Short mmCIF file of N, CA and C in Angstrom, two decimals:
data_model
loop_
_atom_site.label_atom_id
_atom_site.label_comp_id
_atom_site.label_asym_id
_atom_site.label_seq_id
_atom_site.Cartn_x
_atom_site.Cartn_y
_atom_site.Cartn_z
N UNK A 29 203.32 64.38 145.80
CA UNK A 29 204.39 64.48 144.78
C UNK A 29 205.01 66.16 144.56
N UNK A 30 206.05 65.76 144.39
CA UNK A 30 206.92 66.94 143.93
C UNK A 30 206.18 67.90 143.03
N UNK A 31 206.57 69.51 143.16
CA UNK A 31 206.04 69.95 141.73
C UNK A 31 206.65 69.95 140.78
N UNK A 32 206.48 70.97 139.84
CA UNK A 32 207.08 71.15 138.88
C UNK A 32 208.03 72.58 138.87
N UNK A 33 209.05 72.20 137.80
CA UNK A 33 209.70 73.18 138.64
C UNK A 33 209.97 73.91 137.02
N UNK A 34 210.01 75.82 136.81
CA UNK A 34 210.13 76.44 135.56
C UNK A 34 210.62 77.54 136.25
N UNK A 35 211.87 77.67 134.88
CA UNK A 35 211.92 79.16 135.22
C UNK A 35 211.37 80.26 133.93
N UNK A 36 210.76 81.28 134.66
CA UNK A 36 210.48 82.49 133.56
C UNK A 36 211.35 83.24 133.69
N UNK A 37 210.86 83.97 132.33
CA UNK A 37 211.40 85.58 132.22
C UNK A 37 210.87 86.72 133.27
N UNK A 38 211.53 87.52 133.79
CA UNK A 38 211.21 88.51 134.51
C UNK A 38 209.66 89.09 134.26
N UNK A 39 209.26 89.25 132.80
CA UNK A 39 208.01 89.81 132.69
C UNK A 39 206.81 88.98 133.28
N UNK A 40 207.00 87.64 132.74
CA UNK A 40 205.98 86.63 133.19
C UNK A 40 205.86 86.06 134.58
N UNK A 41 207.28 86.08 135.27
CA UNK A 41 207.12 86.36 136.91
C UNK A 41 206.52 87.27 137.27
N UNK A 42 206.83 88.25 136.52
CA UNK A 42 206.13 89.43 138.03
C UNK A 42 204.09 89.33 137.45
N UNK A 43 203.90 88.89 136.30
CA UNK A 43 202.93 88.95 136.20
C UNK A 43 201.77 88.26 136.64
N UNK A 44 202.80 86.54 137.22
CA UNK A 44 201.73 85.59 137.31
C UNK A 44 201.42 86.04 139.12
N UNK A 45 203.14 86.28 139.91
CA UNK A 45 202.95 87.25 141.17
C UNK A 45 202.39 88.08 141.76
N UNK A 46 201.69 88.76 140.88
CA UNK A 46 200.85 90.17 140.69
C UNK A 46 199.29 89.68 140.80
N UNK A 47 199.14 88.38 139.88
CA UNK A 47 197.94 87.75 139.64
C UNK A 47 197.25 88.05 138.22
N UNK A 48 197.39 89.18 138.13
CA UNK A 48 197.72 89.45 135.70
C UNK A 48 197.58 87.95 135.07
N UNK A 49 198.27 87.36 135.63
CA UNK A 49 198.76 86.12 134.22
C UNK A 49 197.86 84.77 135.04
N UNK A 50 197.20 84.11 134.72
CA UNK A 50 196.26 83.11 135.71
C UNK A 50 196.87 81.91 134.74
N UNK A 51 197.45 81.98 133.56
CA UNK A 51 197.80 80.65 132.78
C UNK A 51 199.00 80.75 132.09
N UNK A 52 199.86 79.34 132.60
CA UNK A 52 201.36 79.56 131.68
C UNK A 52 201.10 78.15 131.23
N UNK A 53 201.55 78.39 129.85
CA UNK A 53 201.23 77.73 128.41
C UNK A 53 202.71 76.84 128.56
N UNK A 54 202.51 75.13 127.33
CA UNK A 54 203.90 74.95 127.69
C UNK A 54 203.38 73.82 125.98
N UNK A 55 205.02 74.10 124.75
CA UNK A 55 204.22 73.15 124.08
C UNK A 55 203.90 71.56 124.16
N UNK A 56 203.18 71.09 122.91
CA UNK A 56 202.76 70.18 123.15
C UNK A 56 203.07 69.51 122.45
N UNK A 57 204.76 69.08 122.97
CA UNK A 57 205.78 67.76 122.55
C UNK A 57 205.88 66.50 123.43
N UNK A 58 206.59 65.62 123.38
CA UNK A 58 206.59 64.67 124.13
C UNK A 58 207.29 65.08 125.53
N UNK A 59 208.17 66.14 125.33
CA UNK A 59 208.66 66.35 126.43
C UNK A 59 208.11 66.89 127.72
N UNK A 60 207.01 67.62 127.13
CA UNK A 60 206.25 68.54 128.21
C UNK A 60 204.81 67.25 128.94
N UNK A 61 204.55 66.35 127.53
CA UNK A 61 203.85 65.60 127.58
C UNK A 61 204.40 64.35 128.81
N UNK A 62 204.83 63.64 128.65
CA UNK A 62 205.58 63.16 129.95
C UNK A 62 205.44 64.18 130.75
N UNK A 63 205.86 65.30 131.38
CA UNK A 63 206.14 66.14 132.75
C UNK A 63 204.59 65.94 133.20
N UNK A 64 203.47 66.48 132.24
CA UNK A 64 202.35 67.27 133.00
C UNK A 64 200.80 66.38 132.95
N UNK A 65 201.36 64.75 132.05
CA UNK A 65 200.25 64.33 132.01
C UNK A 65 200.23 62.63 132.86
N UNK A 66 201.85 63.30 133.37
CA UNK A 66 201.83 61.58 134.34
C UNK A 66 201.02 61.63 135.52
N UNK A 67 200.86 60.20 135.99
CA UNK A 67 199.44 60.30 137.57
C UNK A 67 200.63 60.17 138.71
N UNK A 68 200.39 60.51 139.59
CA UNK A 68 199.41 61.43 140.10
C UNK A 68 199.67 62.64 139.38
N UNK A 69 198.62 63.52 138.42
CA UNK A 69 198.86 64.41 138.12
C UNK A 69 199.62 66.07 138.58
N UNK A 70 200.46 66.38 138.66
CA UNK A 70 201.51 67.61 139.35
C UNK A 70 200.10 68.12 139.55
N UNK A 71 200.31 69.38 141.43
CA UNK A 71 198.96 69.96 141.71
C UNK A 71 199.77 71.34 142.11
N UNK A 72 201.23 71.51 141.90
CA UNK A 72 201.50 72.59 142.87
C UNK A 72 202.89 72.65 141.25
N UNK A 73 203.47 74.12 141.28
CA UNK A 73 204.32 74.78 140.36
C UNK A 73 205.39 75.38 140.69
N UNK A 74 206.81 75.61 141.16
CA UNK A 74 207.92 76.20 141.62
C UNK A 74 208.04 77.03 139.66
N UNK A 75 207.94 78.19 140.08
CA UNK A 75 208.28 79.45 139.03
C UNK A 75 209.77 80.21 139.72
N UNK A 76 210.70 80.31 138.84
CA UNK A 76 212.09 80.63 139.41
C UNK A 76 211.94 82.12 138.29
N UNK A 77 212.43 83.22 138.59
CA UNK A 77 212.75 84.38 137.98
C UNK A 77 214.46 84.17 137.56
N UNK A 78 214.23 83.59 136.44
CA UNK A 78 215.57 83.71 135.51
C UNK A 78 216.47 82.84 136.60
N UNK A 79 217.80 82.63 135.81
CA UNK A 79 219.07 81.28 136.34
C UNK A 79 219.73 82.05 137.36
N UNK A 80 219.83 82.85 138.03
CA UNK A 80 220.48 83.32 138.94
C UNK A 80 220.56 82.61 140.30
N UNK A 81 221.30 82.89 140.94
CA UNK A 81 221.97 81.91 142.16
C UNK A 81 220.82 81.77 142.81
N UNK A 82 220.73 83.29 143.44
CA UNK A 82 219.66 83.40 144.23
C UNK A 82 218.23 84.03 143.85
N UNK A 83 217.85 83.47 143.13
CA UNK A 83 216.54 84.01 141.79
C UNK A 83 215.45 83.94 142.99
N UNK A 84 214.62 84.76 142.72
CA UNK A 84 212.94 84.82 142.77
C UNK A 84 212.72 83.53 143.24
N UNK A 85 211.70 82.94 144.03
CA UNK A 85 211.09 81.87 143.27
C UNK A 85 209.31 82.06 144.12
N UNK A 86 208.57 81.56 143.15
CA UNK A 86 207.27 81.65 143.87
C UNK A 86 206.44 79.58 143.71
N UNK A 87 205.62 79.38 145.14
CA UNK A 87 204.89 77.93 144.70
C UNK A 87 203.56 78.64 143.99
N UNK A 88 203.32 77.69 143.18
CA UNK A 88 201.98 78.28 142.27
C UNK A 88 200.91 76.70 142.62
N UNK A 89 199.83 76.73 142.61
CA UNK A 89 198.66 75.50 142.76
C UNK A 89 198.31 75.61 141.39
N UNK A 90 198.39 74.55 140.92
CA UNK A 90 197.85 73.80 139.74
C UNK A 90 196.42 73.83 139.84
N UNK A 91 195.21 74.25 139.10
CA UNK A 91 194.07 74.36 139.53
C UNK A 91 193.91 72.80 138.30
N UNK A 92 194.79 72.88 136.98
CA UNK A 92 193.74 72.19 135.96
C UNK A 92 194.84 72.25 135.22
N UNK A 93 194.72 71.55 134.04
CA UNK A 93 196.10 71.00 133.29
C UNK A 93 195.10 70.39 131.81
N UNK A 94 195.10 71.15 130.81
CA UNK A 94 194.62 71.20 129.86
C UNK A 94 194.94 71.15 128.20
N UNK A 95 194.47 71.16 127.52
CA UNK A 95 194.98 71.05 125.93
C UNK A 95 194.36 72.27 125.41
N UNK A 96 194.64 73.46 124.91
CA UNK A 96 193.66 74.44 124.25
C UNK A 96 194.70 75.38 124.10
N UNK A 97 194.22 75.92 123.21
CA UNK A 97 195.00 77.20 122.71
C UNK A 97 195.22 78.60 123.20
N UNK A 98 196.39 79.08 123.21
CA UNK A 98 196.63 80.03 124.52
C UNK A 98 195.72 81.38 124.52
N UNK A 99 195.37 82.34 125.05
CA UNK A 99 194.98 83.29 125.27
C UNK A 99 195.63 84.52 124.72
N UNK A 100 195.74 85.36 123.82
CA UNK A 100 196.65 86.27 123.50
C UNK A 100 197.30 87.25 124.74
N UNK A 101 196.61 87.67 125.53
CA UNK A 101 196.86 88.67 126.64
C UNK A 101 197.88 87.72 127.98
N UNK A 102 197.82 86.58 128.07
CA UNK A 102 198.67 85.73 128.38
C UNK A 102 200.20 84.87 127.58
N UNK A 103 200.17 86.26 126.39
CA UNK A 103 201.31 85.58 125.40
C UNK A 103 201.99 86.89 125.05
N UNK A 104 203.25 86.73 124.51
CA UNK A 104 204.12 87.45 123.71
C UNK A 104 203.56 87.80 122.08
N UNK A 105 203.67 89.22 121.70
CA UNK A 105 203.38 89.42 120.50
C UNK A 105 203.84 88.01 119.72
N UNK A 106 204.84 87.20 119.69
CA UNK A 106 205.31 86.16 118.64
C UNK A 106 204.47 84.87 118.62
N UNK A 107 203.67 85.13 119.69
CA UNK A 107 203.72 83.63 120.05
C UNK A 107 202.44 83.36 119.32
N UNK A 108 202.27 81.92 118.42
CA UNK A 108 201.52 81.44 117.70
C UNK A 108 200.56 81.00 117.98
N UNK A 109 199.59 81.90 118.45
CA UNK A 109 198.27 81.24 119.11
C UNK A 109 197.10 80.40 118.94
N UNK A 110 197.25 80.58 117.08
CA UNK A 110 196.55 79.73 116.84
C UNK A 110 197.04 77.98 116.55
N UNK A 111 198.34 77.30 117.60
CA UNK A 111 198.57 76.17 118.08
C UNK A 111 197.92 75.67 118.93
N UNK A 112 197.00 74.78 119.34
CA UNK A 112 197.56 74.14 121.04
C UNK A 112 198.50 74.18 121.20
N UNK A 113 198.43 73.70 122.64
CA UNK A 113 199.10 73.70 123.70
C UNK A 113 198.59 73.19 125.19
N UNK A 114 199.63 72.97 126.34
CA UNK A 114 199.49 72.68 127.51
C UNK A 114 198.90 73.64 127.92
N UNK A 115 197.92 73.74 129.17
CA UNK A 115 197.73 74.94 129.43
C UNK A 115 197.51 75.00 130.91
N UNK A 116 198.51 75.39 132.18
CA UNK A 116 198.38 75.44 133.37
C UNK A 116 197.62 76.45 133.95
N UNK A 117 196.54 76.18 134.33
CA UNK A 117 195.65 77.23 135.29
C UNK A 117 196.13 77.62 136.65
N UNK A 118 196.61 78.58 136.63
CA UNK A 118 197.49 78.30 138.10
C UNK A 118 196.38 79.70 138.91
N UNK A 119 196.32 79.04 140.61
CA UNK A 119 195.98 79.59 141.59
C UNK A 119 196.62 80.11 142.50
N UNK A 120 196.44 79.60 143.66
CA UNK A 120 197.37 80.73 144.72
C UNK A 120 198.85 80.38 144.87
N UNK A 121 199.02 81.48 144.84
CA UNK A 121 200.62 82.13 145.02
C UNK A 121 201.33 82.51 146.69
N UNK A 122 202.12 81.73 146.87
CA UNK A 122 203.25 82.14 147.84
C UNK A 122 204.55 82.06 147.52
N UNK A 123 205.01 83.17 148.23
CA UNK A 123 206.09 83.74 147.52
C UNK A 123 206.89 82.32 148.30
N UNK A 124 208.35 81.79 147.63
CA UNK A 124 208.99 81.08 148.43
C UNK A 124 210.73 82.16 148.76
N UNK A 125 210.89 82.91 148.33
CA UNK A 125 212.28 83.03 148.42
C UNK A 125 212.08 84.81 147.04
N UNK A 126 212.24 85.54 148.24
CA UNK A 126 212.14 87.11 147.63
C UNK A 126 213.45 87.83 147.50
#
């Protein structure tokens, strides 16, 4: 199965790459429901740092996809941590393009 492809801001990209951030969150919407709940379940995600042509990329294993409240340490200060969302539990990281 093809990996998911997600664009991240620099701070979140760097925190996942360093191993500091172990979860990625996506809103609980029909858009993400269609992509994350399909069969077979996605097992990998390619994260890209921004939208530039030669942006950095990494391939990350998805250990689990669940629905839960986000953890404050993995979100920005404005995030509503009381709302449930999709939680992608992240595993091994492999740099594809630096």
